[in-house]
Short mmCIF file of C-alpha atoms in Angstrom, two decimals:
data_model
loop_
_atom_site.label_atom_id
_atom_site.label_comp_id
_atom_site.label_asym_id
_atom_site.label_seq_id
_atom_site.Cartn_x
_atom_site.Cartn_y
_atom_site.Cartn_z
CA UNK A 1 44.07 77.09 77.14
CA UNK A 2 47.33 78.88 76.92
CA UNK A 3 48.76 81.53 79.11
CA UNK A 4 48.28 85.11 77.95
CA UNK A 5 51.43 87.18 78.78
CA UNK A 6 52.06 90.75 78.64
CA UNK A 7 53.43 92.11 75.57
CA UNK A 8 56.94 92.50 75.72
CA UNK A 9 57.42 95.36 73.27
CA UNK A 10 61.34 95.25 73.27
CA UNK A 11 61.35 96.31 69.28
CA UNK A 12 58.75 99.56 69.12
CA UNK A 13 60.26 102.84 68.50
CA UNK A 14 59.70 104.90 71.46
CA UNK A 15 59.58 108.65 71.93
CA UNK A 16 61.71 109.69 74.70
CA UNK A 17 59.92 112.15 77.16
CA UNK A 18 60.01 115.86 76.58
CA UNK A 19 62.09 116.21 79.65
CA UNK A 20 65.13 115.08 80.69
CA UNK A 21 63.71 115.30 84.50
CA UNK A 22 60.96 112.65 83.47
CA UNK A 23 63.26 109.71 83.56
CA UNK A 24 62.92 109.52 87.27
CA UNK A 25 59.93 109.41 89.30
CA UNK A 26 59.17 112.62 91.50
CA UNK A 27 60.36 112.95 94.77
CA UNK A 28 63.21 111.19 93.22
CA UNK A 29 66.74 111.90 95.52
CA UNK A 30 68.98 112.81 92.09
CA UNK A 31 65.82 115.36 91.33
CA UNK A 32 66.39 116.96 95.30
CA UNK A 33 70.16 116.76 94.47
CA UNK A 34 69.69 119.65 90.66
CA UNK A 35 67.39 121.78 92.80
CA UNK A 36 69.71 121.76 95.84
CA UNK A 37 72.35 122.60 93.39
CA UNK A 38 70.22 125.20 91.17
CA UNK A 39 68.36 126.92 93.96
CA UNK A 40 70.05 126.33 97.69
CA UNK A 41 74.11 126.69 97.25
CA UNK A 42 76.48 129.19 96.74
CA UNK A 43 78.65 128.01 94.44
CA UNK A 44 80.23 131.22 93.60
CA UNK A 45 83.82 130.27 94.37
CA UNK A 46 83.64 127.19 91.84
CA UNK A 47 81.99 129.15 89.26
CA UNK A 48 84.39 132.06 89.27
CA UNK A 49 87.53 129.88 89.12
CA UNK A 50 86.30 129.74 84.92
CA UNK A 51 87.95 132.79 83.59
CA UNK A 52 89.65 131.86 80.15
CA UNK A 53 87.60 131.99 77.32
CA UNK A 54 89.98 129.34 75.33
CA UNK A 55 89.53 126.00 74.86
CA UNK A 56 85.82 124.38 74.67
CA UNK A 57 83.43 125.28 77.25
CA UNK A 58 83.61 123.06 80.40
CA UNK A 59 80.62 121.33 81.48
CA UNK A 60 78.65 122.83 84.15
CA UNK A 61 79.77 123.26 87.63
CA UNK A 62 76.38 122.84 88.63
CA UNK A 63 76.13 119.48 87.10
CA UNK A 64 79.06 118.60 88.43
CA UNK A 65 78.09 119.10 91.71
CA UNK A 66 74.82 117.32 91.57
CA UNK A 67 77.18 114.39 90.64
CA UNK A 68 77.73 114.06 94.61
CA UNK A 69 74.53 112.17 94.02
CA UNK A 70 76.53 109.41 93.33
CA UNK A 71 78.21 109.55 96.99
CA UNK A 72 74.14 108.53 97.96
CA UNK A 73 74.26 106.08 95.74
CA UNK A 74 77.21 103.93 97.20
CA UNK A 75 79.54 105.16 93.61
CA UNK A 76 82.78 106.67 94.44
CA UNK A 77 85.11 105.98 91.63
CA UNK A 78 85.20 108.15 88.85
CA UNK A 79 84.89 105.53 86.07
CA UNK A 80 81.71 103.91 87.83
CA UNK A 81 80.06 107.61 87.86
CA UNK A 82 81.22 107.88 84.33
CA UNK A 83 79.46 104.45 83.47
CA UNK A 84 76.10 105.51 85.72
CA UNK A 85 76.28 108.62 83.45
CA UNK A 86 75.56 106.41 80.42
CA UNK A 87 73.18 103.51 81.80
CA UNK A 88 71.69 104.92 84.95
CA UNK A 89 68.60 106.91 84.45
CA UNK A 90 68.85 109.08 87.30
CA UNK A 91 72.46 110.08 86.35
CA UNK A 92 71.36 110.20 82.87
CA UNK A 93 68.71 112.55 83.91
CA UNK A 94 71.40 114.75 86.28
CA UNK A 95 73.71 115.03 82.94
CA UNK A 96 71.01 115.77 80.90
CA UNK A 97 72.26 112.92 77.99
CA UNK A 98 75.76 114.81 77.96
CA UNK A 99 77.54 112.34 80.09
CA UNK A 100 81.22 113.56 81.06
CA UNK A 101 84.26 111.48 80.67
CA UNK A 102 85.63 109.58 83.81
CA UNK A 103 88.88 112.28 83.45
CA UNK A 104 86.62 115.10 83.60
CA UNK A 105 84.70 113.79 86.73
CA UNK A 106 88.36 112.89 88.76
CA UNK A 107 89.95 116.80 87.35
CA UNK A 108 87.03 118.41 88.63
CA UNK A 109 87.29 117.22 92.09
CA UNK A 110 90.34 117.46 92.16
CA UNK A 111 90.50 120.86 91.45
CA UNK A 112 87.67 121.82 93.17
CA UNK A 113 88.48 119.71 96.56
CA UNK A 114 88.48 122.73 99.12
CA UNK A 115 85.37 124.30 97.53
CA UNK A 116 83.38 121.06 97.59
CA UNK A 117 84.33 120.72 101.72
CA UNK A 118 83.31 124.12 102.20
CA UNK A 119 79.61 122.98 101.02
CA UNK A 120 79.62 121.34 104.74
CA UNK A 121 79.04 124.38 106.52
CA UNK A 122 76.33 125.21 103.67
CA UNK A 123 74.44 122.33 104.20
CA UNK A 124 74.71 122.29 107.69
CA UNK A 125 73.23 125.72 108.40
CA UNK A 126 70.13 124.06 105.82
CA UNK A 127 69.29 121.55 108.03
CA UNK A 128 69.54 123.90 110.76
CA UNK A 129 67.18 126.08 109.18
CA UNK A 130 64.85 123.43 108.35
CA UNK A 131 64.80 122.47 112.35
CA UNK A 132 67.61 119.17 112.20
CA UNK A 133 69.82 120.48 114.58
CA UNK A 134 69.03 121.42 118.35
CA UNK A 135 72.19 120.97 119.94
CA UNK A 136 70.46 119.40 123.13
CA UNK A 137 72.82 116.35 122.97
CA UNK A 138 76.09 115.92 120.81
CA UNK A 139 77.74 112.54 120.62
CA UNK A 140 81.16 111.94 119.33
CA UNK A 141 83.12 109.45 118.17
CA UNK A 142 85.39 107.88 115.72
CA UNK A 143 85.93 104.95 113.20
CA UNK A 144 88.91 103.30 111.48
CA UNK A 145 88.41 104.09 107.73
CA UNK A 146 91.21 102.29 105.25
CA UNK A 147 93.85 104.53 103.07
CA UNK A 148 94.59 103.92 99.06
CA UNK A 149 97.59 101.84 100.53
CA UNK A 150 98.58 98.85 102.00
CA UNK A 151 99.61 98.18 105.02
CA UNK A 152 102.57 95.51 103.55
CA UNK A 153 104.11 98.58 101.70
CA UNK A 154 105.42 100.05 104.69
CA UNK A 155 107.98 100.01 106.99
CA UNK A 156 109.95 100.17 110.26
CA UNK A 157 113.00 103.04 110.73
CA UNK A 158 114.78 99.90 111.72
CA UNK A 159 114.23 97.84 108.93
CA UNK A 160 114.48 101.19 107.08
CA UNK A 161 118.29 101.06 108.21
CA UNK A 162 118.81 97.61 107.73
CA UNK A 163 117.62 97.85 103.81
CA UNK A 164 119.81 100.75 103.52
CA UNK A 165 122.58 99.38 104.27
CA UNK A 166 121.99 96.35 102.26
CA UNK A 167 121.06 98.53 99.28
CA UNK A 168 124.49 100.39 99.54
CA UNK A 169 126.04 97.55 99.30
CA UNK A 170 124.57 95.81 96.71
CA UNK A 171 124.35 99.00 94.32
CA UNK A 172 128.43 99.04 95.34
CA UNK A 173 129.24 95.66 93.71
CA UNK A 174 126.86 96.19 90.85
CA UNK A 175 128.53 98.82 89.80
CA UNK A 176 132.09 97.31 90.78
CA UNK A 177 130.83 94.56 88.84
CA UNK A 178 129.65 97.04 85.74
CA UNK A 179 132.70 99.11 85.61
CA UNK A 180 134.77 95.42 84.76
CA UNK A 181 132.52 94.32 82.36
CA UNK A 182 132.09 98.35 81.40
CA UNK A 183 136.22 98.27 80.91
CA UNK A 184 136.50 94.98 78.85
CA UNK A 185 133.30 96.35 76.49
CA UNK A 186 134.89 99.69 75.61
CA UNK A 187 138.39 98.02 73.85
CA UNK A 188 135.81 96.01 71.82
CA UNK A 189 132.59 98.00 71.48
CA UNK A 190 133.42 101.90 72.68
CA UNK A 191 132.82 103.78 75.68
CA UNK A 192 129.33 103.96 77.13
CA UNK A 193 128.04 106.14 80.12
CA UNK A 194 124.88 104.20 80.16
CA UNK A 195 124.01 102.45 83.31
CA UNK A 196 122.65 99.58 84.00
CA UNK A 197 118.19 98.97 84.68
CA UNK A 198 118.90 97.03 87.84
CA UNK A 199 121.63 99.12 89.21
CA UNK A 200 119.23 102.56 88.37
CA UNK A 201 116.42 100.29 89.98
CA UNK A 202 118.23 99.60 93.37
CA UNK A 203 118.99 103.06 93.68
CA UNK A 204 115.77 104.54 92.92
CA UNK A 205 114.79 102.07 96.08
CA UNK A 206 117.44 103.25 97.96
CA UNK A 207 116.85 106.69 97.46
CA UNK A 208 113.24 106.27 98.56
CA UNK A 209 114.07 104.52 101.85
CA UNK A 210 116.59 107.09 102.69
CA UNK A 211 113.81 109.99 102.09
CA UNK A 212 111.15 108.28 103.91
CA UNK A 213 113.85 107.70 107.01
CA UNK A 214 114.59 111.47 106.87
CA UNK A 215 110.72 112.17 107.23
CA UNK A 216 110.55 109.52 109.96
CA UNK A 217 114.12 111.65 111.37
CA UNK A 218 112.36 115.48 111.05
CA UNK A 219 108.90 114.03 112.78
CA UNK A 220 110.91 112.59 115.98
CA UNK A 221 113.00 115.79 115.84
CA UNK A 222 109.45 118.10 116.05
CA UNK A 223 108.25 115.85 118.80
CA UNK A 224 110.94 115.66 121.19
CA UNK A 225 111.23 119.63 120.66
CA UNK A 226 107.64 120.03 121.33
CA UNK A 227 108.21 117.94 124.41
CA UNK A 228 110.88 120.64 125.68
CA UNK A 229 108.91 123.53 125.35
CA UNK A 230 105.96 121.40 127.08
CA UNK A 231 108.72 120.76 129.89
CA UNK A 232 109.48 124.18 130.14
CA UNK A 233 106.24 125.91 130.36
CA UNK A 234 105.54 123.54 132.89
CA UNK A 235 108.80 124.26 135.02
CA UNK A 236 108.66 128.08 134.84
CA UNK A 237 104.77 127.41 136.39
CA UNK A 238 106.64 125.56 139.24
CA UNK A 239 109.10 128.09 139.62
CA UNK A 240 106.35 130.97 139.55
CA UNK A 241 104.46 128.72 142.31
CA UNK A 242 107.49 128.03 144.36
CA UNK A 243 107.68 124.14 143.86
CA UNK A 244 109.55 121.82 142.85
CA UNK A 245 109.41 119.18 140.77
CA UNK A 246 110.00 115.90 142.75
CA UNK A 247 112.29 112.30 142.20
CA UNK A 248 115.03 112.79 139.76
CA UNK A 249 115.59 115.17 136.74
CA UNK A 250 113.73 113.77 133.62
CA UNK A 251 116.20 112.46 130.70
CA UNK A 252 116.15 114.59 127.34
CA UNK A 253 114.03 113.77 125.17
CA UNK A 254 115.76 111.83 122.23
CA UNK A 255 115.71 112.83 118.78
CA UNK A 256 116.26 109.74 117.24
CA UNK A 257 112.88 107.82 115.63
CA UNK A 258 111.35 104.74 117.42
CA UNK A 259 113.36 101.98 115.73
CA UNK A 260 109.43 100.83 115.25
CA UNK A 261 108.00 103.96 114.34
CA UNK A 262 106.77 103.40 110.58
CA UNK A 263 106.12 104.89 107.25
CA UNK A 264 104.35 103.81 104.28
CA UNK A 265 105.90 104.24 101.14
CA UNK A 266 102.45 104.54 98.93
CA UNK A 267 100.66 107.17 101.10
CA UNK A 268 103.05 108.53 103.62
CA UNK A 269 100.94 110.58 105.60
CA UNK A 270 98.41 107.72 106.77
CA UNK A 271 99.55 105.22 109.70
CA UNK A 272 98.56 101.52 110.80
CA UNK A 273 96.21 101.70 113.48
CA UNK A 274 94.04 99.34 115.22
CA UNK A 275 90.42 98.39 114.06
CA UNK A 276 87.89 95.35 115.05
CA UNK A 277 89.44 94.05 111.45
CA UNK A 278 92.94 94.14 113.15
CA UNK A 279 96.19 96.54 112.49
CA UNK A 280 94.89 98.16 109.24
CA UNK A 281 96.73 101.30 107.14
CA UNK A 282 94.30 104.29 107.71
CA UNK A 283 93.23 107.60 109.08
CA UNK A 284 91.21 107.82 111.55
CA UNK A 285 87.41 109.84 110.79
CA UNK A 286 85.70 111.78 113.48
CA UNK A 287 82.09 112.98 113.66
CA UNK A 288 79.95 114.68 116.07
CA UNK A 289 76.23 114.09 115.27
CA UNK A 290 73.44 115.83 117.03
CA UNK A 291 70.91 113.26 118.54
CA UNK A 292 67.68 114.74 117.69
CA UNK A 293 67.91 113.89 113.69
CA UNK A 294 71.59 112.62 113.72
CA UNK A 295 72.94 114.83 111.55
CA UNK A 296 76.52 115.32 111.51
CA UNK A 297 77.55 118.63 112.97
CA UNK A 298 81.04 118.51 112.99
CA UNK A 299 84.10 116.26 111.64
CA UNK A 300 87.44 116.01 111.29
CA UNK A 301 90.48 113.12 109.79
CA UNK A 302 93.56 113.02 111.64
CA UNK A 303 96.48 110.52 111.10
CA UNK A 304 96.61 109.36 114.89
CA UNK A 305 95.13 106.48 115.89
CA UNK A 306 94.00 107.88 119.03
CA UNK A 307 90.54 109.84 119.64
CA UNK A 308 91.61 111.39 122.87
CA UNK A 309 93.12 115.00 121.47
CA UNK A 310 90.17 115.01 119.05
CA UNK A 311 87.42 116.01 121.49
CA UNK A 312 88.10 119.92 122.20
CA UNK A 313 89.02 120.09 118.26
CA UNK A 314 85.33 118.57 117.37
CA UNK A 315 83.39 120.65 119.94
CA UNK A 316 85.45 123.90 118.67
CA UNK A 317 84.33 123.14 115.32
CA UNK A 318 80.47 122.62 116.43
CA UNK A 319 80.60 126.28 117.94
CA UNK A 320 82.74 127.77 114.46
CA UNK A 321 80.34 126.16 112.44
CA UNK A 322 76.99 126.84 113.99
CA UNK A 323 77.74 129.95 116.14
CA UNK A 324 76.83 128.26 119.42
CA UNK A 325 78.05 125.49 121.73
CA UNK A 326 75.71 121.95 122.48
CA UNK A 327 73.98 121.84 125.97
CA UNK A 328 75.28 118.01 126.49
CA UNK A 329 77.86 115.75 125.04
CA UNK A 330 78.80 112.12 125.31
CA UNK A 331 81.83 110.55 124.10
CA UNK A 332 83.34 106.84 124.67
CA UNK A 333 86.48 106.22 127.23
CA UNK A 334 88.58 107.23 124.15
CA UNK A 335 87.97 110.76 124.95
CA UNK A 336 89.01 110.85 128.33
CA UNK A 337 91.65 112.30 129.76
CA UNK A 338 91.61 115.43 132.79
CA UNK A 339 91.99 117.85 130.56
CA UNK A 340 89.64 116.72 128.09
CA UNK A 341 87.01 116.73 131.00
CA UNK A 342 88.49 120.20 132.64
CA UNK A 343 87.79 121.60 128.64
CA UNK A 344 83.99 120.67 129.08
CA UNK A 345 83.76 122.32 132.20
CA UNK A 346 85.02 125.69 131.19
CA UNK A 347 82.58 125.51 128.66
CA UNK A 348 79.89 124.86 130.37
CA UNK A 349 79.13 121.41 128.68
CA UNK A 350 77.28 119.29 130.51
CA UNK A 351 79.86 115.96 129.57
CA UNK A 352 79.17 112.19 129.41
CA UNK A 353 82.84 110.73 128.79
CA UNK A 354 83.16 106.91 129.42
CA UNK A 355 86.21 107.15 132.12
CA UNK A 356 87.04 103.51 131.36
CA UNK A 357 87.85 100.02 133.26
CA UNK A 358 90.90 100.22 135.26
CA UNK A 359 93.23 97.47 135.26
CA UNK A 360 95.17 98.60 138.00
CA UNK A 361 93.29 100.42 140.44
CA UNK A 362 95.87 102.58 143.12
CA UNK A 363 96.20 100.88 146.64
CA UNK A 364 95.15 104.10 148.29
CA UNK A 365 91.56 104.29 147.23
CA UNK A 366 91.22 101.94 144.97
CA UNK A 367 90.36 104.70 141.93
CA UNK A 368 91.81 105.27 138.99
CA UNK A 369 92.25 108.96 137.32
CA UNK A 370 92.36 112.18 138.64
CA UNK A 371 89.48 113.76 140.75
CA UNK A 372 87.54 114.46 137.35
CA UNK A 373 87.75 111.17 135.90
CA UNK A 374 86.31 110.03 139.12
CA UNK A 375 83.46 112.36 139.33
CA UNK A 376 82.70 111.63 135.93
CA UNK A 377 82.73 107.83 136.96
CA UNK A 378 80.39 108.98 139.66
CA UNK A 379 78.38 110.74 137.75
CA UNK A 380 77.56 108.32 134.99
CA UNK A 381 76.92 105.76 137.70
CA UNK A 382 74.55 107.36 139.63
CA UNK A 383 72.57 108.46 136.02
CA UNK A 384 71.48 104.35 135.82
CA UNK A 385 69.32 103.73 133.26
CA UNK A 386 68.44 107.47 132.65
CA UNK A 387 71.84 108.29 131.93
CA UNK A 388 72.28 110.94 129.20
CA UNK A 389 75.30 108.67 127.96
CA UNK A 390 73.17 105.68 126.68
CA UNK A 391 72.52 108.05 124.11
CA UNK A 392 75.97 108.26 122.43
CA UNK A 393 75.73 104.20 121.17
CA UNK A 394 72.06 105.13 119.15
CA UNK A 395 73.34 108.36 117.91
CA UNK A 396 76.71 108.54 116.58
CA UNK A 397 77.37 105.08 116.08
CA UNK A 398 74.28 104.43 113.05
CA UNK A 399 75.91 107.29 111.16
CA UNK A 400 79.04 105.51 110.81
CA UNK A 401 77.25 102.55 109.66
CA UNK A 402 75.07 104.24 107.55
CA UNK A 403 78.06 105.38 105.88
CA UNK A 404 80.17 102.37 105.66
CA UNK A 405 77.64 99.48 105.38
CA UNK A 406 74.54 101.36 103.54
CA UNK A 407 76.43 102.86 101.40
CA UNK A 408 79.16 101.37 100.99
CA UNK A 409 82.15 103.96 102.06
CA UNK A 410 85.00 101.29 103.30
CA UNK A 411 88.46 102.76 101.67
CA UNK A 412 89.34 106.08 100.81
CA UNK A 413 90.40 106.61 97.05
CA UNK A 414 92.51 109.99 97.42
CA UNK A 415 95.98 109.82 98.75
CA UNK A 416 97.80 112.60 101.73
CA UNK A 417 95.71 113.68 104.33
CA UNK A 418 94.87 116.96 102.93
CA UNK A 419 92.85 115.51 100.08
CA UNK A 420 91.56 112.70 101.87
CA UNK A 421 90.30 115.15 104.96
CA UNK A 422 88.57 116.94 101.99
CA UNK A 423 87.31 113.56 100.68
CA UNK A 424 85.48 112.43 104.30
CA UNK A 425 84.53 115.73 104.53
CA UNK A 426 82.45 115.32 101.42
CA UNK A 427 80.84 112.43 102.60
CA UNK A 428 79.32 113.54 105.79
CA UNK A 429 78.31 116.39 103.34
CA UNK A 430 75.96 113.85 101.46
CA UNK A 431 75.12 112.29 104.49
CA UNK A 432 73.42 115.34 105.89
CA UNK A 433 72.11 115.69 102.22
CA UNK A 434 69.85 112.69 102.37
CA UNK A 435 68.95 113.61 106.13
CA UNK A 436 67.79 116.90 104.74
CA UNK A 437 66.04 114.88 101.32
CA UNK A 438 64.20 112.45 103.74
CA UNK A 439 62.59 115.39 105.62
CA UNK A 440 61.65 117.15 102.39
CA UNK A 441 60.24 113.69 101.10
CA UNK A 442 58.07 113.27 104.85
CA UNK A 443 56.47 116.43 104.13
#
């Protein structure tokens, strides 16, 4: 007796269902993503940058927005949200069959880039609302996330110098050597301005190097000024206490660039920095995520590899965004430093900050750090097991892989750290977005 199958009815003419929302199951994320959009946000200052009447009408901002369903869905690029636009039935359903062009998709965020990082705060104060954030305990800490550049286009200010000079010279005996050939054409053939590919080539390179060694030449400038006024502050408090500063006067800081100091010639504004993949070209992400539903309550991007001027900064932002500071806070040894620790104090913090291993503890007492970063190695010491700061590994560090390994967020696509701060901070928007999507889906 044979097998009886199902009937595979691959050839029947179907009706499609009478709404558009139907081609997804309810309780659906991309179905909590239109009514967040429809109902929840304020998306005032999107919707009033449309004021000409020419041209045809754009697609909704709304649906545009509810296209940040695609960050929850591991799809960054524009031309793969384009594509899930066509095939995908949740993004079908989101677009309502009127699927926008990859362009459109890329212009719009673009455009839109500081509007769609100000939905942060908007979110955040959601989850608050619906009881995510307490603000009992607020771990921080920060990840290595790749630029849209590779670490092999940049370069040293002293191989910067070297190529120069090597470019000079080699754009000098081109063009020794084109002016000859240039003089024995013209009897024959006429005169011709015209120069050469390879010559215009070599100097387009040239010019390049010498811009990106002027950056490299204003940033070292900035610094060692900064350093002055630093010096100088601190020698007009000596002078007010009646001290003196001891050992020998301190050499000027130099304006030159660190012969190694480098700059990368496809996006400028991010930096090599260490990872647990090696020396990678990156910016560096922060988060601070609020252990009782880890939500991320405040973030930032810098371009310096380290986290230690990036705590104050983070728990600034967690009081400008939620109108109060958290009761506790841990952070790895990354974050130490005295004043980092003195900053937690005045605040009234109660601080967990790894102080770190010491590789050379001082013959005197055989502690390393000032008398806060010994307290503080005192303090988590005599915690044990209970310590507050075994919370900071299960908190902060499952949102970053929830991020990067769930979903798939390993490289940033935009380029210059304005638009790529913008860009991370859209993704700990979503983040929080499918915090506050699970709790609706629980209940």
């Amino acid at each position: 007796m044979s097998k009886y199958f199902r009937p595979w009815n691959i050839d029947q003419t179907l009706l499609l269902p009478p709404n558009v929302q139907d081609f997804v199951p309810k309780g659906h994320v991309s179905r909590f993503m239109v009514d967040l959009v429809r109902e929840s946000l304020d998306l005032r200052e999107i919707m009033g940058s449309y004021v000409s009447g020419l041209g045809q009408p754009p697609f909704d901002p709304r649906m545009m927005v509810a296209l940040l369903h695609s960050y929850a869905s591991g799809l960054y690029s524009s031309r793969r949200i384009a594509k899930a636009c066509r095939e995908r039935n949740d993004f079908v359903m989101i677009v309502a069959l009127d699927a926008p062009d990859f362009r459109t998709i890329s212009d719009f965020r673009k455009r839109h880039l500081k509007a769609l990082g100000a939905l942060f705060v908007q979110v955040l104060k959601l989850c608050e609302t619906a009881g995510l954030v307490k603000l009992g305990h607020v771990a921080l800490d920060g990840t290595k996330i790749k630029a849209n550049a590779s670490k092999h286009k940049a370069m040293s200010y002293e191989r910067m110098k070297k190529r120069e000079a090597e470019l000079k010279a080699e754009v000098a005996r081109m063009l020794a050597a084109a002016e000859a050939a240039d003089a024995s054409e013209d009897e024959t053939f006429g005169n011709s301005d015209e120069l050469p590919d390879w010559t215009v080539d070599k100097q387009k390179r040239l010019a390049k190097i010498q811009q990106a060694m002027a950056a490299l030449e204003a940033d070292a400038k900035l610094a060692a000024e900064e350093e002055r006024r630093i010096e100088a502050e601190k020698e007009q408090q000596r002078q007010a206490e009646g001290r003196k500063k001891p050992g020998k006067p301190a050499a000027l800081p130099s304006e030159e660039p660190n012969p190694k100091a480098q700059r990368n010639f496809t996006d400028p504004e991010s930096r090599i920095m260490k990872s647990k993949d090696g020396f990678v070209q990156a910016y560096n992400a922060q988060a601070a995520v609020d252990a009782h539903a880890q939500i991320i309550v405040a973030q930032e991007l810098t371009q310096h590899g380290s986290d230690q001027g990036q705590l104050v900064p983070l728990i600034e932002a967690i009081e400008s965004n939620l109108g109060r500071k958290p009761r506790q806070a841990s952070a790895d040894s990354g974050y130490c430093s005295e004043a980092n620790l003195e900053a937690l104090d005045t605040r009234s913090i109660d601080g967990y900050v790894a102080p770190g291993r010491a590789k050379h503890p001082t013959v005197a007492n055989g502690k390393v750090g000032g008398p806060l970063t010994q307290a503080m190695r005192k303090k988590i010491d005599d915690g044990g097991f209970e310590t507050p700061y075994r919370l900071r590994k299960q908190v902060v560090e499952p949102v970053f892989g929830q991020i990067k390994q769930a979903r798939g967020f390993r490289q940033f696509l935009l380029r210059g750290i304005e638009k790529v701060r913008a860009e991370w901070t859209m993704i700990c928007t979503v983040h929080n977005l499918l915090k506050l999507f699970n709790l609706a889906n629980a209940a």
